[in-house]
C-alpha positions as a printed NumPy array, in Angstrom:
array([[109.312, 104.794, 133.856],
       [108.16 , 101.003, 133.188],
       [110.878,  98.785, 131.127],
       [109.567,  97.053, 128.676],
       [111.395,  93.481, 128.359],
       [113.194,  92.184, 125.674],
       [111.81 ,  89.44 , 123.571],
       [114.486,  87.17 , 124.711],
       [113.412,  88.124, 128.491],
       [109.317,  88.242, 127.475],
       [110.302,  84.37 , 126.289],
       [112.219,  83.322, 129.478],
       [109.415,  84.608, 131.823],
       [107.186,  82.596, 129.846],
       [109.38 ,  79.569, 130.041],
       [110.349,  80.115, 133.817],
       [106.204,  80.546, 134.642],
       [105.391,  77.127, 132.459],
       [108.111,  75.368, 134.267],
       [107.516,  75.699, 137.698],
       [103.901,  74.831, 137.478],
       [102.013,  78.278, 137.055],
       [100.686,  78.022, 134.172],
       [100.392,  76.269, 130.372],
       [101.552,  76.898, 127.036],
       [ 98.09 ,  76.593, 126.342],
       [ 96.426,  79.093, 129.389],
       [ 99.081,  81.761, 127.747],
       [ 97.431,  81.023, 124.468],
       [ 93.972,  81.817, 125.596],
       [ 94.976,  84.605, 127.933],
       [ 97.117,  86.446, 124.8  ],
       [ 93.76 ,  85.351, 122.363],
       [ 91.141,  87.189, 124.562],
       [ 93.565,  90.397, 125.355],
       [ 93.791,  90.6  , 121.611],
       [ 90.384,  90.352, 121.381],
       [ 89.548,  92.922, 124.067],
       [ 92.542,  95.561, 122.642],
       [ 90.237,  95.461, 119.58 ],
       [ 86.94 ,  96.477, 120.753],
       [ 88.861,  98.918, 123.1  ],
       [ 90.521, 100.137, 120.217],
       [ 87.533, 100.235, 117.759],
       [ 84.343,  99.932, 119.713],
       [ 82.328, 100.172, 116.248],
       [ 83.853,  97.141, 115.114],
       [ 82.536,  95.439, 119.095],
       [ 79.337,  96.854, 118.706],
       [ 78.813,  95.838, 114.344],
       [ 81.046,  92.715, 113.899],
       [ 81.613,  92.272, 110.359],
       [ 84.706,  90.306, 108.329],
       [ 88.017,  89.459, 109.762],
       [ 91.033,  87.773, 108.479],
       [ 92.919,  86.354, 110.518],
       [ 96.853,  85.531, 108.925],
       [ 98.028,  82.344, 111.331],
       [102.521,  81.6  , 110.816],
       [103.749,  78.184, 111.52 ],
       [104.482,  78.794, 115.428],
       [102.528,  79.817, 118.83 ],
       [101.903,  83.492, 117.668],
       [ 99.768,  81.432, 114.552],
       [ 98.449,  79.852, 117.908],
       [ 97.01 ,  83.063, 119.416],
       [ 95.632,  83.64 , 115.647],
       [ 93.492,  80.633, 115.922],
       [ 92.448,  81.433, 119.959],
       [ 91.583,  85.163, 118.091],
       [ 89.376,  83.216, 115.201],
       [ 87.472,  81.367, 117.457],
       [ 86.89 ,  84.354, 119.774],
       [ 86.255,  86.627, 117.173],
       [ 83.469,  84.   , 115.31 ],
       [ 81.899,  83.595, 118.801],
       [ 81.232,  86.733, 118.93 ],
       [ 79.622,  87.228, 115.64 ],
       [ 82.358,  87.96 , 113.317],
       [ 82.495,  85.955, 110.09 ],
       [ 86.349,  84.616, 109.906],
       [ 88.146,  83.421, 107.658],
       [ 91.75 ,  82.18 , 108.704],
       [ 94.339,  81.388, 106.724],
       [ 97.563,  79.173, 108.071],
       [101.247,  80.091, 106.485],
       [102.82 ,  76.878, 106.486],
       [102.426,  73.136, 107.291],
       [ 99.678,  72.584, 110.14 ],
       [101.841,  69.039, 110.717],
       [104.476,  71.24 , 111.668],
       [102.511,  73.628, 114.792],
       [104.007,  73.309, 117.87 ],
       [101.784,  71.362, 120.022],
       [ 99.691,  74.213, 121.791],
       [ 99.218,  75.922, 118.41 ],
       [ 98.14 ,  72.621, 116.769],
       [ 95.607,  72.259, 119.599],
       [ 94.279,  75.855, 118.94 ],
       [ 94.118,  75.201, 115.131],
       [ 92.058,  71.81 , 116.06 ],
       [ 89.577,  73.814, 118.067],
       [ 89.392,  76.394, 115.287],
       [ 88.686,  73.527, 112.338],
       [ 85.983,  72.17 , 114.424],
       [ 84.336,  76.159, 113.743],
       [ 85.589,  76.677, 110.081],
       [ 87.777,  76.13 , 107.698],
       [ 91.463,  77.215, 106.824],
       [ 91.524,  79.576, 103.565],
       [ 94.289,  78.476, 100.839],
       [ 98.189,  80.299, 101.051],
       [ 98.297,  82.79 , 100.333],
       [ 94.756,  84.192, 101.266],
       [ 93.386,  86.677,  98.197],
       [ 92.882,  90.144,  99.549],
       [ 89.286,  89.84 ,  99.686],
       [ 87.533,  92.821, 101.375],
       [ 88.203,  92.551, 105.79 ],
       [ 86.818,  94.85 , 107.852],
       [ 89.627,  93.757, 110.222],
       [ 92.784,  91.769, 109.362],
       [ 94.898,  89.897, 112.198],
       [ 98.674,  89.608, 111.425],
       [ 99.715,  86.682, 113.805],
       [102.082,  85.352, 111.76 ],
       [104.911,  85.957, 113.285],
       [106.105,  87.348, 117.083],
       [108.67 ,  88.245, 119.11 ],
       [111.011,  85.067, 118.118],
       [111.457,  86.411, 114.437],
       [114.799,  87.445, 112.939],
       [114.512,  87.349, 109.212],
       [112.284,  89.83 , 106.79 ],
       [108.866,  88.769, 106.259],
       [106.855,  89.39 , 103.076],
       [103.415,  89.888, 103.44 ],
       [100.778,  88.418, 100.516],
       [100.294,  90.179,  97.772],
       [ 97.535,  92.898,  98.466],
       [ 97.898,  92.512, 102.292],
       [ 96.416,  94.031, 104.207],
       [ 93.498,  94.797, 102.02 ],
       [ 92.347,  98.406, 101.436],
       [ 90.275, 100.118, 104.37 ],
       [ 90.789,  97.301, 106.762],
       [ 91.716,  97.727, 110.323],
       [ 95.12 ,  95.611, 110.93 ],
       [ 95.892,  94.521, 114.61 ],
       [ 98.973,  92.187, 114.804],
       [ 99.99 ,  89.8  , 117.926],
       [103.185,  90.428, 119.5  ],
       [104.376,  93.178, 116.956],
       [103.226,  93.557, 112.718],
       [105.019,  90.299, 111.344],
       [108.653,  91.282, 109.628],
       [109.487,  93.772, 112.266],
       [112.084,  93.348, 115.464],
       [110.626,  92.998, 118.741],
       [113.046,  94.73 , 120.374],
       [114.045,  97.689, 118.234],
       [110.8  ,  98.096, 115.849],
       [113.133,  97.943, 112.857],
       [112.833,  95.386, 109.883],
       [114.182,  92.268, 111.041],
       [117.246,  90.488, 109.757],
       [118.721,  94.086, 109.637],
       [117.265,  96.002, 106.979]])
């Protein structure tokens, strides 16, 4: 049987890797983006084969930072995105600022919180493995009949036990 790490651990490997030279903030980024990107049109190959509209929910951190690697994948691909950021883009960490630069140069950030408009596929990367408070969604999220995929795990849940977080 394979053991799935802890968040805690799943952040120290990262740290320990980015520290001793073998790779970026930024190259995890990118590398967490396109797997996202790939899980999807594993998961749905209708959706690879007839992009159509995604939303893509970005939180204030580096899982917002995979959200924006995600949008700009997702556009190049022939989705139409729209991306909406929860939170001050002043604020990003600096990888997830740097993703959220590349994404502006492509399109625009929607107001917060984003209306439910009709997605054919909505990305919850608001929040990942470092959360430990409940999380409300927007209002009417995710809209009917759309597809959700989150980053990490669904925003408002605990990475490690898959329970609400803060303990409810």
């Amino acid at each position: 049987m394979t053991e799935v790490p802890t968040s805690a651990q799943m952040r120290a490997a990262e740290r320990a890797a980015i520290a001793a030279g073998r790779t970026t903030g930024a190259a995890l980024m990118e590398a967490a983006g396109a797997a996202v990107v790939a899980a999807i049109g594993a998961q749905w190959p209708d959706l690879a084969a007839r992009p159509g509209v995604a939303a893509v929910l970005c939180g204030p951190g580096n899982n917002g930072g995979d959200g924006f690697v995600i949008a700009r994948l997702l556009q190049g691909l022939g989705w139409r995105v729209r991306v909406a950021l929860m939170g001050d883009p002043a604020r990003l960490p600096p990888d997830a600022a740097a993703n959220l630069a590349r994404w502006r140069a492509l399109g625009g950030l929607a107001d917060w919180p984003p209306a439910p408009d009709p997605a054919d596929l909505v990305v919850d990367a608001l929040f990942g493995t470092g959360l430990a408070r409940p999380v409300d969604l927007p209002p009417g999220w995710p809209p009917a009949g759309a597809r959700v995929v989150a980053v990490d795990v669904p925003s408002g849940l605990c990475a490690d036990s898959g329970r609400p977080a803060g303990g409810q």
